[in-house]
One Martini backbone bead per residue (centre of mass of N, CA, C, O) as a GRO file, in nm:
protein
  369
    1UNK     BB    1   4.196   0.365  -5.105
    2UNK     BB    2   4.309   0.124  -5.263
    3UNK     BB    3   4.188  -0.092  -5.078
    4UNK     BB    4   3.895  -0.011  -5.134
    5UNK     BB    5   3.899  -0.062  -5.442
    6UNK     BB    6   3.980  -0.357  -5.431
    7UNK     BB    7   3.735  -0.450  -5.266
    8UNK     BB    8   3.523  -0.371  -5.472
    9UNK     BB    9   3.624  -0.549  -5.704
   10UNK     BB   10   3.602  -0.818  -5.556
   11UNK     BB   11   3.299  -0.800  -5.496
   12UNK     BB   12   3.204  -0.785  -5.790
   13UNK     BB   13   3.328  -1.053  -5.884
   14UNK     BB   14   3.173  -1.231  -5.686
   15UNK     BB   15   2.889  -1.148  -5.773
   16UNK     BB   16   2.916  -1.232  -6.069
   17UNK     BB   17   2.984  -1.527  -6.012
   18UNK     BB   18   2.722  -1.593  -5.863
   19UNK     BB   19   2.529  -1.526  -6.095
   20UNK     BB   20   2.648  -1.723  -6.304
   21UNK     BB   21   2.614  -1.980  -6.134
   22UNK     BB   22   2.310  -1.954  -6.096
   23UNK     BB   23   2.241  -1.956  -6.397
   24UNK     BB   24   2.366  -2.233  -6.459
   25UNK     BB   25   2.197  -2.389  -6.247
   26UNK     BB   26   1.910  -2.297  -6.390
   27UNK     BB   27   2.009  -2.475  -6.614
   28UNK     BB   28   1.938  -2.688  -6.899
   29UNK     BB   29   2.033  -2.986  -7.086
   30UNK     BB   30   2.102  -3.257  -7.293
   31UNK     BB   31   2.419  -3.239  -7.182
   32UNK     BB   32   2.337  -3.283  -6.907
   33UNK     BB   33   2.346  -3.400  -6.595
   34UNK     BB   34   2.145  -3.590  -6.408
   35UNK     BB   35   2.050  -3.483  -6.063
   36UNK     BB   36   1.948  -3.794  -6.009
   37UNK     BB   37   1.950  -4.090  -5.776
   38UNK     BB   38   1.636  -4.239  -5.739
   39UNK     BB   39   1.611  -4.406  -5.985
   40UNK     BB   40   1.432  -4.706  -6.129
   41UNK     BB   41   1.591  -4.657  -6.399
   42UNK     BB   42   1.754  -4.646  -6.699
   43UNK     BB   43   1.904  -4.349  -6.806
   44UNK     BB   44   2.027  -4.442  -7.088
   45UNK     BB   45   1.733  -4.446  -7.230
   46UNK     BB   46   1.711  -4.154  -7.250
   47UNK     BB   47   1.549  -3.903  -7.403
   48UNK     BB   48   1.602  -3.568  -7.551
   49UNK     BB   49   1.429  -3.240  -7.528
   50UNK     BB   50   1.361  -2.913  -7.626
   51UNK     BB   51   1.050  -2.825  -7.550
   52UNK     BB   52   1.090  -2.501  -7.427
   53UNK     BB   53   1.298  -2.256  -7.481
   54UNK     BB   54   1.191  -1.987  -7.343
   55UNK     BB   55   1.152  -2.179  -7.058
   56UNK     BB   56   1.356  -2.416  -7.029
   57UNK     BB   57   1.239  -2.691  -7.130
   58UNK     BB   58   1.302  -3.035  -7.034
   59UNK     BB   59   1.268  -3.356  -7.202
   60UNK     BB   60   1.257  -3.679  -7.061
   61UNK     BB   61   1.249  -4.012  -7.216
   62UNK     BB   62   1.112  -4.360  -7.189
   63UNK     BB   63   1.103  -4.703  -7.256
   64UNK     BB   64   1.139  -4.902  -6.958
   65UNK     BB   65   0.895  -5.088  -7.038
   66UNK     BB   66   0.628  -5.261  -7.090
   67UNK     BB   67   0.417  -5.006  -7.143
   68UNK     BB   68   0.646  -4.803  -7.016
   69UNK     BB   69   0.668  -4.452  -6.940
   70UNK     BB   70   0.930  -4.218  -6.882
   71UNK     BB   71   0.934  -3.894  -6.713
   72UNK     BB   72   1.128  -3.574  -6.736
   73UNK     BB   73   1.070  -3.250  -6.613
   74UNK     BB   74   1.245  -2.947  -6.682
   75UNK     BB   75   1.255  -2.638  -6.478
   76UNK     BB   76   1.240  -2.345  -6.364
   77UNK     BB   77   1.225  -2.193  -6.044
   78UNK     BB   78   0.936  -1.958  -6.032
   79UNK     BB   79   0.715  -1.989  -5.822
   80UNK     BB   80   0.558  -2.232  -5.984
   81UNK     BB   81   0.378  -2.412  -6.179
   82UNK     BB   82   0.402  -2.714  -6.370
   83UNK     BB   83   0.314  -2.847  -6.706
   84UNK     BB   84   0.179  -3.149  -6.872
   85UNK     BB   85   0.008  -3.230  -7.172
   86UNK     BB   86  -0.232  -3.467  -7.320
   87UNK     BB   87  -0.336  -3.471  -7.660
   88UNK     BB   88  -0.551  -3.550  -7.936
   89UNK     BB   89  -0.564  -3.228  -8.093
   90UNK     BB   90  -0.397  -2.975  -7.949
   91UNK     BB   91  -0.599  -2.920  -7.725
   92UNK     BB   92  -0.694  -2.846  -7.412
   93UNK     BB   93  -0.964  -2.956  -7.435
   94UNK     BB   94  -0.959  -3.291  -7.299
   95UNK     BB   95  -0.711  -3.303  -7.150
   96UNK     BB   96  -0.425  -3.448  -6.986
   97UNK     BB   97  -0.243  -3.379  -6.677
   98UNK     BB   98   0.074  -3.280  -6.529
   99UNK     BB   99   0.119  -3.130  -6.201
  100UNK     BB  100   0.373  -2.918  -6.039
  101UNK     BB  101   0.504  -2.828  -5.698
  102UNK     BB  102   0.698  -2.589  -5.485
  103UNK     BB  103   0.697  -2.419  -5.222
  104UNK     BB  104   0.864  -2.137  -5.102
  105UNK     BB  105   0.851  -2.236  -4.781
  106UNK     BB  106   0.953  -2.554  -4.805
  107UNK     BB  107   0.762  -2.742  -4.888
  108UNK     BB  108   0.624  -2.998  -5.022
  109UNK     BB  109   0.581  -3.163  -5.298
  110UNK     BB  110   0.347  -3.166  -5.588
  111UNK     BB  111   0.163  -3.420  -5.778
  112UNK     BB  112  -0.094  -3.396  -6.040
  113UNK     BB  113  -0.373  -3.485  -6.193
  114UNK     BB  114  -0.557  -3.348  -6.485
  115UNK     BB  115  -0.861  -3.219  -6.613
  116UNK     BB  116  -0.921  -3.038  -6.919
  117UNK     BB  117  -1.249  -2.926  -6.948
  118UNK     BB  118  -1.146  -2.618  -6.969
  119UNK     BB  119  -1.059  -2.262  -6.943
  120UNK     BB  120  -1.150  -2.266  -6.661
  121UNK     BB  121  -1.069  -2.339  -6.340
  122UNK     BB  122  -1.343  -2.506  -6.279
  123UNK     BB  123  -1.260  -2.718  -6.535
  124UNK     BB  124  -1.007  -2.803  -6.359
  125UNK     BB  125  -0.951  -3.136  -6.253
  126UNK     BB  126  -0.850  -3.314  -5.999
  127UNK     BB  127  -0.786  -3.648  -6.018
  128UNK     BB  128  -0.807  -3.655  -6.335
  129UNK     BB  129  -0.837  -3.851  -6.620
  130UNK     BB  130  -0.673  -4.083  -6.880
  131UNK     BB  131  -0.423  -4.149  -6.727
  132UNK     BB  132  -0.188  -4.413  -6.673
  133UNK     BB  133  -0.051  -4.429  -6.360
  134UNK     BB  134   0.211  -4.513  -6.185
  135UNK     BB  135   0.254  -4.609  -5.886
  136UNK     BB  136   0.462  -4.374  -5.723
  137UNK     BB  137   0.574  -4.173  -5.977
  138UNK     BB  138   0.503  -3.903  -5.840
  139UNK     BB  139   0.751  -3.640  -5.870
  140UNK     BB  140   0.929  -3.364  -5.695
  141UNK     BB  141   1.222  -3.147  -5.739
  142UNK     BB  142   1.488  -2.935  -5.618
  143UNK     BB  143   1.773  -2.835  -5.831
  144UNK     BB  144   1.940  -2.569  -5.871
  145UNK     BB  145   1.671  -2.398  -5.945
  146UNK     BB  146   1.518  -2.668  -6.029
  147UNK     BB  147   1.266  -2.859  -6.173
  148UNK     BB  148   1.180  -3.215  -6.117
  149UNK     BB  149   0.946  -3.395  -6.303
  150UNK     BB  150   0.802  -3.721  -6.239
  151UNK     BB  151   0.677  -3.999  -6.448
  152UNK     BB  152   0.447  -4.277  -6.519
  153UNK     BB  153   0.323  -4.458  -6.807
  154UNK     BB  154   0.058  -4.651  -6.940
  155UNK     BB  155   0.158  -4.731  -7.279
  156UNK     BB  156   0.216  -4.781  -7.601
  157UNK     BB  157   0.159  -4.464  -7.686
  158UNK     BB  158   0.183  -4.161  -7.635
  159UNK     BB  159   0.085  -3.867  -7.684
  160UNK     BB  160   0.203  -3.615  -7.921
  161UNK     BB  161   0.037  -3.391  -7.793
  162UNK     BB  162   0.185  -3.115  -7.624
  163UNK     BB  163   0.157  -2.940  -7.313
  164UNK     BB  164   0.276  -2.627  -7.175
  165UNK     BB  165   0.315  -2.481  -6.835
  166UNK     BB  166   0.295  -2.169  -6.642
  167UNK     BB  167   0.232  -2.031  -6.360
  168UNK     BB  168   0.168  -1.815  -6.130
  169UNK     BB  169   0.336  -1.621  -5.932
  170UNK     BB  170   0.306  -1.748  -5.597
  171UNK     BB  171   0.124  -1.992  -5.684
  172UNK     BB  172  -0.039  -2.264  -5.491
  173UNK     BB  173  -0.194  -2.531  -5.465
  174UNK     BB  174  -0.460  -2.637  -5.237
  175UNK     BB  175  -0.623  -2.752  -4.994
  176UNK     BB  176  -0.888  -2.942  -5.103
  177UNK     BB  177  -0.902  -2.870  -5.436
  178UNK     BB  178  -0.651  -2.789  -5.617
  179UNK     BB  179  -0.670  -2.529  -5.772
  180UNK     BB  180  -0.618  -2.359  -6.059
  181UNK     BB  181  -0.469  -2.115  -6.239
  182UNK     BB  182  -0.397  -1.922  -6.476
  183UNK     BB  183  -0.163  -1.915  -6.692
  184UNK     BB  184   0.112  -1.743  -6.818
  185UNK     BB  185   0.225  -1.989  -6.989
  186UNK     BB  186   0.194  -2.138  -7.329
  187UNK     BB  187   0.221  -2.451  -7.518
  188UNK     BB  188   0.234  -2.632  -7.837
  189UNK     BB  189   0.322  -2.971  -7.926
  190UNK     BB  190   0.510  -3.207  -8.121
  191UNK     BB  191   0.609  -3.559  -8.100
  192UNK     BB  192   0.879  -3.786  -8.164
  193UNK     BB  193   0.963  -4.068  -7.990
  194UNK     BB  194   1.190  -4.184  -8.176
  195UNK     BB  195   1.363  -3.901  -8.233
  196UNK     BB  196   1.277  -3.629  -8.047
  197UNK     BB  197   1.124  -3.454  -8.217
  198UNK     BB  198   1.006  -3.104  -8.210
  199UNK     BB  199   0.705  -2.902  -8.254
  200UNK     BB  200   0.548  -2.607  -8.286
  201UNK     BB  201   0.224  -2.501  -8.234
  202UNK     BB  202   0.042  -2.282  -8.373
  203UNK     BB  203  -0.164  -2.050  -8.333
  204UNK     BB  204  -0.451  -1.978  -8.438
  205UNK     BB  205  -0.513  -1.741  -8.691
  206UNK     BB  206  -0.845  -1.734  -8.601
  207UNK     BB  207  -0.888  -1.634  -8.305
  208UNK     BB  208  -0.956  -1.331  -8.351
  209UNK     BB  209  -1.197  -1.379  -8.537
  210UNK     BB  210  -1.366  -1.534  -8.336
  211UNK     BB  211  -1.383  -1.312  -8.122
  212UNK     BB  212  -1.509  -1.096  -8.304
  213UNK     BB  213  -1.762  -1.250  -8.379
  214UNK     BB  214  -1.870  -1.280  -8.089
  215UNK     BB  215  -1.867  -0.981  -7.989
  216UNK     BB  216  -2.037  -0.845  -8.210
  217UNK     BB  217  -2.294  -1.016  -8.162
  218UNK     BB  218  -2.328  -0.970  -7.862
  219UNK     BB  219  -2.343  -0.651  -7.866
  220UNK     BB  220  -2.542  -0.618  -8.090
  221UNK     BB  221  -2.783  -0.834  -8.074
  222UNK     BB  222  -2.747  -0.906  -7.741
  223UNK     BB  223  -2.767  -0.584  -7.630
  224UNK     BB  224  -2.837  -0.319  -7.790
  225UNK     BB  225  -3.111  -0.411  -7.900
  226UNK     BB  226  -3.237  -0.447  -7.620
  227UNK     BB  227  -3.197  -0.162  -7.514
  228UNK     BB  228  -3.361  -0.027  -7.742
  229UNK     BB  229  -3.631  -0.166  -7.668
  230UNK     BB  230  -3.655  -0.053  -7.381
  231UNK     BB  231  -3.661   0.243  -7.459
  232UNK     BB  232  -3.918   0.230  -7.643
  233UNK     BB  233  -4.113   0.122  -7.406
  234UNK     BB  234  -4.009   0.319  -7.131
  235UNK     BB  235  -3.916   0.634  -7.266
  236UNK     BB  236  -4.164   0.818  -7.390
  237UNK     BB  237  -4.162   1.071  -7.195
  238UNK     BB  238  -3.891   1.146  -7.372
  239UNK     BB  239  -3.983   1.352  -7.602
  240UNK     BB  240  -3.757   1.261  -7.865
  241UNK     BB  241  -3.517   1.112  -7.724
  242UNK     BB  242  -3.599   0.812  -7.738
  243UNK     BB  243  -3.590   0.790  -8.050
  244UNK     BB  244  -3.289   0.859  -8.094
  245UNK     BB  245  -3.183   0.638  -7.908
  246UNK     BB  246  -3.310   0.401  -8.054
  247UNK     BB  247  -3.174   0.446  -8.327
  248UNK     BB  248  -2.879   0.439  -8.229
  249UNK     BB  249  -2.882   0.156  -8.102
  250UNK     BB  250  -2.986  -0.009  -8.348
  251UNK     BB  251  -2.771   0.076  -8.550
  252UNK     BB  252  -2.524  -0.017  -8.391
  253UNK     BB  253  -2.616  -0.310  -8.355
  254UNK     BB  254  -2.639  -0.376  -8.656
  255UNK     BB  255  -2.342  -0.318  -8.736
  256UNK     BB  256  -2.216  -0.519  -8.544
  257UNK     BB  257  -2.375  -0.766  -8.646
  258UNK     BB  258  -2.280  -0.752  -8.936
  259UNK     BB  259  -1.982  -0.792  -8.870
  260UNK     BB  260  -2.021  -1.070  -8.735
  261UNK     BB  261  -2.134  -1.218  -8.984
  262UNK     BB  262  -1.895  -1.172  -9.171
  263UNK     BB  263  -1.688  -1.313  -8.990
  264UNK     BB  264  -1.834  -1.588  -8.999
  265UNK     BB  265  -1.811  -1.638  -9.307
  266UNK     BB  266  -1.504  -1.623  -9.320
  267UNK     BB  267  -1.449  -1.845  -9.110
  268UNK     BB  268  -1.589  -2.076  -9.259
  269UNK     BB  269  -1.406  -2.066  -9.510
  270UNK     BB  270  -1.128  -2.111  -9.364
  271UNK     BB  271  -1.219  -2.378  -9.187
  272UNK     BB  272  -1.427  -2.568  -9.320
  273UNK     BB  273  -1.691  -2.585  -9.179
  274UNK     BB  274  -1.953  -2.858  -9.089
  275UNK     BB  275  -2.112  -2.753  -8.791
  276UNK     BB  276  -2.271  -2.449  -8.875
  277UNK     BB  277  -2.551  -2.441  -9.016
  278UNK     BB  278  -2.745  -2.348  -8.791
  279UNK     BB  279  -2.591  -2.096  -8.704
  280UNK     BB  280  -2.595  -1.964  -8.982
  281UNK     BB  281  -2.901  -1.962  -9.030
  282UNK     BB  282  -2.968  -1.785  -8.785
  283UNK     BB  283  -2.788  -1.545  -8.860
  284UNK     BB  284  -2.928  -1.474  -9.130
  285UNK     BB  285  -3.209  -1.436  -9.014
  286UNK     BB  286  -3.133  -1.202  -8.827
  287UNK     BB  287  -3.028  -1.015  -9.048
  288UNK     BB  288  -3.290  -0.992  -9.210
  289UNK     BB  289  -3.455  -0.876  -8.975
  290UNK     BB  290  -3.276  -0.626  -8.943
  291UNK     BB  291  -3.324  -0.510  -9.223
  292UNK     BB  292  -3.633  -0.485  -9.196
  293UNK     BB  293  -3.620  -0.286  -8.957
  294UNK     BB  294  -3.468  -0.062  -9.107
  295UNK     BB  295  -3.678  -0.034  -9.344
  296UNK     BB  296  -3.927   0.041  -9.168
  297UNK     BB  297  -3.851   0.340  -9.128
  298UNK     BB  298  -3.928   0.423  -9.428
  299UNK     BB  299  -4.245   0.295  -9.367
  300UNK     BB  300  -4.346   0.496  -9.152
  301UNK     BB  301  -4.626   0.588  -9.033
  302UNK     BB  302  -4.835   0.786  -8.919
  303UNK     BB  303  -5.018   0.811  -8.633
  304UNK     BB  304  -5.296   0.866  -8.806
  305UNK     BB  305  -5.274   0.612  -8.947
  306UNK     BB  306  -5.438   0.308  -9.022
  307UNK     BB  307  -5.146   0.147  -9.053
  308UNK     BB  308  -4.992   0.174  -8.779
  309UNK     BB  309  -5.083  -0.086  -8.624
  310UNK     BB  310  -4.944  -0.284  -8.825
  311UNK     BB  311  -4.661  -0.176  -8.797
  312UNK     BB  312  -4.633  -0.223  -8.494
  313UNK     BB  313  -4.676  -0.524  -8.497
  314UNK     BB  314  -4.438  -0.589  -8.676
  315UNK     BB  315  -4.203  -0.441  -8.527
  316UNK     BB  316  -4.234  -0.573  -8.246
  317UNK     BB  317  -4.233  -0.885  -8.322
  318UNK     BB  318  -3.974  -0.897  -8.481
  319UNK     BB  319  -3.800  -0.792  -8.249
  320UNK     BB  320  -3.856  -1.020  -8.047
  321UNK     BB  321  -3.761  -1.254  -8.226
  322UNK     BB  322  -3.475  -1.155  -8.268
  323UNK     BB  323  -3.388  -1.166  -7.969
  324UNK     BB  324  -3.436  -1.467  -7.921
  325UNK     BB  325  -3.249  -1.571  -8.147
  326UNK     BB  326  -2.990  -1.427  -8.057
  327UNK     BB  327  -2.953  -1.552  -7.781
  328UNK     BB  328  -2.951  -1.847  -7.876
  329UNK     BB  329  -2.711  -1.820  -8.085
  330UNK     BB  330  -2.493  -1.731  -7.890
  331UNK     BB  331  -2.493  -1.984  -7.711
  332UNK     BB  332  -2.443  -2.178  -7.948
  333UNK     BB  333  -2.170  -2.057  -8.030
  334UNK     BB  334  -2.024  -2.112  -7.765
  335UNK     BB  335  -2.057  -2.417  -7.786
  336UNK     BB  336  -1.908  -2.463  -8.058
  337UNK     BB  337  -1.634  -2.314  -7.950
  338UNK     BB  338  -1.562  -2.391  -7.659
  339UNK     BB  339  -1.531  -2.124  -7.456
  340UNK     BB  340  -1.677  -2.158  -7.194
  341UNK     BB  341  -1.787  -2.020  -6.889
  342UNK     BB  342  -1.705  -1.724  -6.929
  343UNK     BB  343  -1.899  -1.666  -7.166
  344UNK     BB  344  -2.158  -1.773  -7.046
  345UNK     BB  345  -2.149  -1.603  -6.786
  346UNK     BB  346  -2.123  -1.317  -6.905
  347UNK     BB  347  -2.378  -1.323  -7.087
  348UNK     BB  348  -2.578  -1.424  -6.876
  349UNK     BB  349  -2.552  -1.174  -6.697
  350UNK     BB  350  -2.647  -0.965  -6.904
  351UNK     BB  351  -2.927  -1.091  -6.954
  352UNK     BB  352  -3.023  -1.079  -6.660
  353UNK     BB  353  -3.012  -0.773  -6.629
  354UNK     BB  354  -3.207  -0.707  -6.864
  355UNK     BB  355  -3.446  -0.874  -6.761
  356UNK     BB  356  -3.481  -0.734  -6.484
  357UNK     BB  357  -3.525  -0.454  -6.600
  358UNK     BB  358  -3.775  -0.519  -6.771
  359UNK     BB  359  -3.950  -0.629  -6.541
  360UNK     BB  360  -3.943  -0.379  -6.362
  361UNK     BB  361  -4.075  -0.187  -6.576
  362UNK     BB  362  -4.335  -0.350  -6.609
  363UNK     BB  363  -4.433  -0.325  -6.319
  364UNK     BB  364  -4.434  -0.018  -6.310
  365UNK     BB  365  -4.638   0.014  -6.542
  366UNK     BB  366  -4.873  -0.148  -6.412
  367UNK     BB  367  -4.900   0.026  -6.144
  368UNK     BB  368  -4.978   0.299  -6.304
  369UNK     BB  369  -5.273   0.209  -6.412
   0.00000   0.00000   0.00000
């Protein structure tokens, strides 16, 4: 019994030692010895910075020749791709990146340049970008459960806004297109190449307000108002249900749209934006037309009134113009925000469904005459 207990204790100690050793092996720091032997430049020139502490990213770099900069990015091997991007303005869109991975099945590692043309995977293009990469310098290897990705750039001074990313676990880009999937983790930093100091760039505090502005306008002016118009035109056989549904949809759409416009005005003030005058003007025009439509309910003549046909003409045509302007301004806003194809595609799909529904109902109505 004692021998059994001693065996258990020894086993636990060995297991704990193995875990600790593995954990130590999977970490790296600027005080660690670089475990790479086939480097073609003087490693004593390398400066080191803890690039991304939560993900244990370590960046070593140096100007190793005239206008030649050598980089070594170290990160834990989490069965995912790792990437470093060079940005002109701290934003992902328009940046050029170096991305590398080693498949879990023991395949050879791959390192590729990418152009980050947008936020959707289809806009991230392999073998593109404006980085001048030294031929044969793209390499990646795994040492003690860490990835070491190295590359050399030709530049007087590389861009100081750096992006770091970790891909989804278990996914590795493959031929022929080498498309990436959306990263699990990402951060933006700025680096001083002379001192090695690096600071994290905080995510824009207005990103939620931007999203709220877009979604409120999209669902309010761009979807519910359209659905309400379709109900009013094609559901009158269910009287008075169609009328109450129409009022409920238009009122809800108006309130959501009003919220979106207010968010937009607050956003403009906080960002001091100077390129949104057309978008703002269209938004205010749409809001005024929405207010006029809501007020029109208070001045709605009886069906027997001789003024009813003029009211109908006004109500219907102002509503149609509002919808056209709203759809146009939503797409224009997506363009200004550089929100990417996911927003364009999502709203475009919604508009297409509504348009096909309206066309189908119009054909049905025509055939019944």
